[in-house]
Amino acid sequence: MAVNQKYWNPVLETLSREKIKQLQLKKFKRIFNWAYQHSKFHRQLYDIAGIKPEDIQSLDDARHVPRVDKSMMQGVQGKDPFPYGDALCVPLDEVSVFRQTSGTTGQPVYQPDTWQDWEWWMECWSYILWAQGYRPSDRVFIPFGYNIFVAFWAGHYAAEKIGCEVIPGGALDTRARILKIQELQATAMMGTPTYILGMGDTARLKMNLDLSEWPIDKITCAGECGASIPSTKRRMEKTWGAKVYDHAGATEIGAWSYECMDQPGGMHVNEALFLVEIEDLETGEIIDEPGQRGKMIITALDREAQPCIRFDSKDVIEWAAEPCSCGRTFRLIQGGVVGRVDEITKVKGVLLAPSAIEDVVRGVDGLGDEYEVIVDKAGYSDRIRLRIEILPDAQNRRRPIETELADQLRLKTNLGYEIEVCGFETLPRYEVKAKRFKDKRKKESG
Ligand SMILES: [Zn+2]
């Protein structure tokens, strides 16, 4: 791999649209046939829908393949071949690693991978890291406790594959991690936006350290959409004096997207390895045009042990209108993953995405990084309470900060909020993924 090469895979990342579609069709046919031949779960699903491998002759035909969602996978598991059940497409002996989803929306889904699948994970991540400027000269610190979740195992191994030097910063506390980064002069880092900001707070407020002069010059975020939310990205970039890039992936899908160094305000879909479709939330039609949001239906075109074919991810995305200036022909999604279907909700009849609130809160100078949104009912009407913290050195500006916050919220989300100022460091802190948005109306109605 030539270090000055711009793309990880110069052929695939610059294919013409026509060639990309041909490749996706060829691979879709292959993975569909593979699942049909090797998994009872998939064969039954497709037989009931009356679709056989030979019926798929175009990407339009692929749109008739039934979708799979998390609840279906939960239903399959715990049976033979234990514990994966009959969605498994390989003999159990070929499974080389177990992972599971985090289970934030119910029972976790088990994810088996073969060694070949694991190499594929590393390849997916190599596209991401190379596009974000990782090179063999980098020393990469991963401030994360590796466990049964996939994060950040594949990022770690891809960095090694590229030729970087990797420091696994797992079993250390936040202060020790910060000191290790300083001691070893790390140049790159991976983490969730919540934790990257949390480290910044610890360094500044508790250790009196200014991270912005340190050699870390790039940070890869995953697990939350913060790196695609402009004001959260700016906060992280300012704190660390580094470029911050987004990436989205999931245990049962793979690492399907990445922001590039041009920071186009969105992420490339890795279309050589994944087929992404966007489905209209109301009509169920597939959206090919830019500018219209819908939920992502995704196929991992090369994953074999437990295939991911037309998986209903519940991520809300939209296609960008313009190609990226970096020269990659992989399509961009505008603004990254905008939210989850179950988070984007109507409040007082207005569609509200939690990421819009985050963009406002993180954009107001003087506010802490943490906040909490609670939607409930006050009598018959919806109410949104926003709990925030004001930084210790901005307490004397409390009134103007609150006014600016309320004005910006009304401007950007068309809604009014009850703002509650909490004592600094009294809101919950999260190590990995934050749960800042609580819709209490759902509990009451269901
Ligand atoms: Zn690009």
PDB file of N, CA, C and O in Angstrom, residues 200-201 203-206 208-209 235 238 364-369 389-401 421-425:
ATOM      1  N   GLY A 200     -12.252  15.431  27.326  1.00  0.00           N
ATOM      2  CA  GLY A 200     -11.875  16.841  27.236  1.00  0.00           C
ATOM      3  C   GLY A 200     -12.201  17.578  28.527  1.00  0.00           C
ATOM      4  O   GLY A 200     -11.391  18.349  29.050  1.00  0.00           O
ATOM      5  N   ASP A 201     -13.404  17.312  29.078  1.00  0.00           N
ATOM      6  CA  ASP A 201     -13.807  17.933  30.350  1.00  0.00           C
ATOM      7  C   ASP A 201     -12.871  17.538  31.481  1.00  0.00           C
ATOM      8  O   ASP A 201     -12.449  18.378  32.283  1.00  0.00           O
ATOM      9  N   ALA A 203      -9.785  16.502  31.314  1.00  0.00           N
ATOM     10  CA  ALA A 203      -8.455  17.086  31.130  1.00  0.00           C
ATOM     11  C   ALA A 203      -8.439  18.556  31.542  1.00  0.00           C
ATOM     12  O   ALA A 203      -7.546  19.020  32.253  1.00  0.00           O
ATOM     13  N   ARG A 204      -9.483  19.278  31.132  1.00  0.00           N
ATOM     14  CA  ARG A 204      -9.507  20.726  31.347  1.00  0.00           C
ATOM     15  C   ARG A 204      -9.849  21.077  32.800  1.00  0.00           C
ATOM     16  O   ARG A 204      -9.183  21.884  33.431  1.00  0.00           O
ATOM     17  N   LEU A 205     -10.901  20.426  33.317  1.00  0.00           N
ATOM     18  CA  LEU A 205     -11.415  20.849  34.622  1.00  0.00           C
ATOM     19  C   LEU A 205     -10.736  20.155  35.797  1.00  0.00           C
ATOM     20  O   LEU A 205     -10.639  20.713  36.869  1.00  0.00           O
ATOM     21  N   LYS A 206     -10.266  18.936  35.579  1.00  0.00           N
ATOM     22  CA  LYS A 206      -9.715  18.201  36.718  1.00  0.00           C
ATOM     23  C   LYS A 206      -8.202  18.046  36.659  1.00  0.00           C
ATOM     24  O   LYS A 206      -7.558  17.752  37.654  1.00  0.00           O
ATOM     25  N   ASN A 208      -6.250  20.220  34.532  1.00  0.00           N
ATOM     26  CA  ASN A 208      -5.666  21.473  34.082  1.00  0.00           C
ATOM     27  C   ASN A 208      -4.740  21.301  32.872  1.00  0.00           C
ATOM     28  O   ASN A 208      -3.653  21.872  32.805  1.00  0.00           O
ATOM     29  N   LEU A 209      -5.190  20.489  31.934  1.00  0.00           N
ATOM     30  CA  LEU A 209      -4.385  20.231  30.728  1.00  0.00           C
ATOM     31  C   LEU A 209      -5.088  20.826  29.509  1.00  0.00           C
ATOM     32  O   LEU A 209      -6.307  20.766  29.400  1.00  0.00           O
ATOM     33  N   ARG A 235     -17.093  21.368  18.821  1.00  0.00           N
ATOM     34  CA  ARG A 235     -16.629  21.275  20.220  1.00  0.00           C
ATOM     35  C   ARG A 235     -15.487  20.275  20.345  1.00  0.00           C
ATOM     36  O   ARG A 235     -14.490  20.525  21.020  1.00  0.00           O
ATOM     37  N   LYS A 238     -12.300  21.615  18.606  1.00  0.00           N
ATOM     38  CA  LYS A 238     -11.665  22.697  19.355  1.00  0.00           C
ATOM     39  C   LYS A 238     -10.936  22.145  20.581  1.00  0.00           C
ATOM     40  O   LYS A 238      -9.789  22.514  20.864  1.00  0.00           O
ATOM     41  N   VAL A 364     -24.186  26.578  21.840  1.00  0.00           N
ATOM     42  CA  VAL A 364     -24.271  27.756  22.710  1.00  0.00           C
ATOM     43  C   VAL A 364     -23.048  27.792  23.633  1.00  0.00           C
ATOM     44  O   VAL A 364     -22.818  26.878  24.413  1.00  0.00           O
ATOM     45  N   ASP A 365     -22.317  28.862  23.518  1.00  0.00           N
ATOM     46  CA  ASP A 365     -21.100  29.034  24.313  1.00  0.00           C
ATOM     47  C   ASP A 365     -21.465  29.185  25.790  1.00  0.00           C
ATOM     48  O   ASP A 365     -22.377  29.937  26.124  1.00  0.00           O
ATOM     49  N   GLY A 366     -20.787  28.459  26.650  1.00  0.00           N
ATOM     50  CA  GLY A 366     -21.067  28.578  28.082  1.00  0.00           C
ATOM     51  C   GLY A 366     -21.864  27.407  28.629  1.00  0.00           C
ATOM     52  O   GLY A 366     -21.926  27.215  29.844  1.00  0.00           O
ATOM     53  N   LEU A 367     -22.477  26.615  27.729  1.00  0.00           N
ATOM     54  CA  LEU A 367     -23.207  25.434  28.199  1.00  0.00           C
ATOM     55  C   LEU A 367     -22.264  24.248  28.289  1.00  0.00           C
ATOM     56  O   LEU A 367     -21.344  24.099  27.472  1.00  0.00           O
ATOM     57  N   GLY A 368     -22.494  23.366  29.277  1.00  0.00           N
ATOM     58  CA  GLY A 368     -21.730  22.127  29.372  1.00  0.00           C
ATOM     59  C   GLY A 368     -22.135  21.177  28.258  1.00  0.00           C
ATOM     60  O   GLY A 368     -23.109  21.422  27.545  1.00  0.00           O
ATOM     61  N   ASP A 369     -21.392  20.085  28.114  1.00  0.00           N
ATOM     62  CA  ASP A 369     -21.660  19.135  27.032  1.00  0.00           C
ATOM     63  C   ASP A 369     -22.904  18.284  27.298  1.00  0.00           C
ATOM     64  O   ASP A 369     -23.524  17.781  26.391  1.00  0.00           O
ATOM     65  N   GLU A 389     -26.630  22.151  31.742  1.00  0.00           N
ATOM     66  CA  GLU A 389     -25.675  22.612  32.761  1.00  0.00           C
ATOM     67  C   GLU A 389     -24.934  23.823  32.209  1.00  0.00           C
ATOM     68  O   GLU A 389     -24.638  23.868  31.017  1.00  0.00           O
ATOM     69  N   ILE A 390     -24.627  24.773  33.088  1.00  0.00           N
ATOM     70  CA  ILE A 390     -23.821  25.927  32.668  1.00  0.00           C
ATOM     71  C   ILE A 390     -22.414  25.734  33.225  1.00  0.00           C
ATOM     72  O   ILE A 390     -22.253  25.320  34.384  1.00  0.00           O
ATOM     73  N   LEU A 391     -21.429  25.980  32.399  1.00  0.00           N
ATOM     74  CA  LEU A 391     -20.041  25.774  32.833  1.00  0.00           C
ATOM     75  C   LEU A 391     -19.708  26.697  34.014  1.00  0.00           C
ATOM     76  O   LEU A 391     -20.218  27.827  34.088  1.00  0.00           O
ATOM     77  N   PRO A 392     -18.841  26.241  34.936  1.00  0.00           N
ATOM     78  CA  PRO A 392     -18.524  27.047  36.119  1.00  0.00           C
ATOM     79  C   PRO A 392     -18.075  28.471  35.773  1.00  0.00           C
ATOM     80  O   PRO A 392     -18.484  29.433  36.425  1.00  0.00           O
ATOM     81  N   ASP A 393     -17.280  28.635  34.714  1.00  0.00           N
ATOM     82  CA  ASP A 393     -16.770  29.972  34.402  1.00  0.00           C
ATOM     83  C   ASP A 393     -17.763  30.821  33.608  1.00  0.00           C
ATOM     84  O   ASP A 393     -17.444  31.932  33.191  1.00  0.00           O
ATOM     85  N   ALA A 394     -18.971  30.284  33.386  1.00  0.00           N
ATOM     86  CA  ALA A 394     -19.971  31.072  32.654  1.00  0.00           C
ATOM     87  C   ALA A 394     -21.208  31.349  33.499  1.00  0.00           C
ATOM     88  O   ALA A 394     -22.201  31.879  33.000  1.00  0.00           O
ATOM     89  N   GLN A 395     -21.158  31.034  34.798  1.00  0.00           N
ATOM     90  CA  GLN A 395     -22.330  31.183  35.670  1.00  0.00           C
ATOM     91  C   GLN A 395     -22.842  32.621  35.725  1.00  0.00           C
ATOM     92  O   GLN A 395     -24.040  32.850  35.836  1.00  0.00           O
ATOM     93  N   ASN A 396     -21.969  33.591  35.588  1.00  0.00           N
ATOM     94  CA  ASN A 396     -22.401  34.991  35.652  1.00  0.00           C
ATOM     95  C   ASN A 396     -23.146  35.430  34.388  1.00  0.00           C
ATOM     96  O   ASN A 396     -23.687  36.529  34.338  1.00  0.00           O
ATOM     97  N   ARG A 397     -23.146  34.580  33.352  1.00  0.00           N
ATOM     98  CA  ARG A 397     -23.870  34.924  32.122  1.00  0.00           C
ATOM     99  C   ARG A 397     -25.142  34.075  31.976  1.00  0.00           C
ATOM    100  O   ARG A 397     -25.649  33.880  30.868  1.00  0.00           O
ATOM    101  N   ARG A 398     -25.623  33.548  33.091  1.00  0.00           N
ATOM    102  CA  ARG A 398     -26.723  32.588  33.043  1.00  0.00           C
ATOM    103  C   ARG A 398     -27.933  33.103  32.252  1.00  0.00           C
ATOM    104  O   ARG A 398     -28.462  32.397  31.378  1.00  0.00           O
ATOM    105  N   ARG A 399     -28.373  34.331  32.531  1.00  0.00           N
ATOM    106  CA  ARG A 399     -29.567  34.855  31.864  1.00  0.00           C
ATOM    107  C   ARG A 399     -29.394  34.931  30.337  1.00  0.00           C
ATOM    108  O   ARG A 399     -30.189  34.363  29.590  1.00  0.00           O
ATOM    109  N   PRO A 400     -28.321  35.617  29.843  1.00  0.00           N
ATOM    110  CA  PRO A 400     -28.169  35.668  28.376  1.00  0.00           C
ATOM    111  C   PRO A 400     -27.985  34.288  27.732  1.00  0.00           C
ATOM    112  O   PRO A 400     -28.457  34.055  26.610  1.00  0.00           O
ATOM    113  N   ILE A 401     -27.346  33.381  28.428  1.00  0.00           N
ATOM    114  CA  ILE A 401     -27.171  32.028  27.869  1.00  0.00           C
ATOM    115  C   ILE A 401     -28.536  31.353  27.692  1.00  0.00           C
ATOM    116  O   ILE A 401     -28.847  30.787  26.645  1.00  0.00           O
ATOM    117  N   VAL A 421     -32.056  24.699  34.460  1.00  0.00           N
ATOM    118  CA  VAL A 421     -30.611  24.732  34.637  1.00  0.00           C
ATOM    119  C   VAL A 421     -30.240  23.873  35.843  1.00  0.00           C
ATOM    120  O   VAL A 421     -30.725  24.096  36.945  1.00  0.00           O
ATOM    121  N   CYS A 422     -29.398  22.873  35.611  1.00  0.00           N
ATOM    122  CA  CYS A 422     -28.994  21.969  36.693  1.00  0.00           C
ATOM    123  C   CYS A 422     -27.584  22.337  37.143  1.00  0.00           C
ATOM    124  O   CYS A 422     -26.829  22.959  36.398  1.00  0.00           O
ATOM    125  N   GLY A 423     -27.254  21.941  38.376  1.00  0.00           N
ATOM    126  CA  GLY A 423     -25.910  22.198  38.874  1.00  0.00           C
ATOM    127  C   GLY A 423     -24.865  21.514  37.993  1.00  0.00           C
ATOM    128  O   GLY A 423     -25.137  20.450  37.433  1.00  0.00           O
ATOM    129  N   PHE A 424     -23.699  22.138  37.867  1.00  0.00           N
ATOM    130  CA  PHE A 424     -22.668  21.563  37.000  1.00  0.00           C
ATOM    131  C   PHE A 424     -22.275  20.169  37.492  1.00  0.00           C
ATOM    132  O   PHE A 424     -22.091  19.951  38.686  1.00  0.00           O
ATOM    133  N   GLU A 425     -22.228  19.231  36.563  1.00  0.00           N
ATOM    134  CA  GLU A 425     -21.883  17.819  36.822  1.00  0.00           C
ATOM    135  C   GLU A 425     -22.958  17.074  37.607  1.00  0.00           C
ATOM    136  O   GLU A 425     -22.668  16.061  38.239  1.00  0.00           O
TER     137      GLU A 425
END
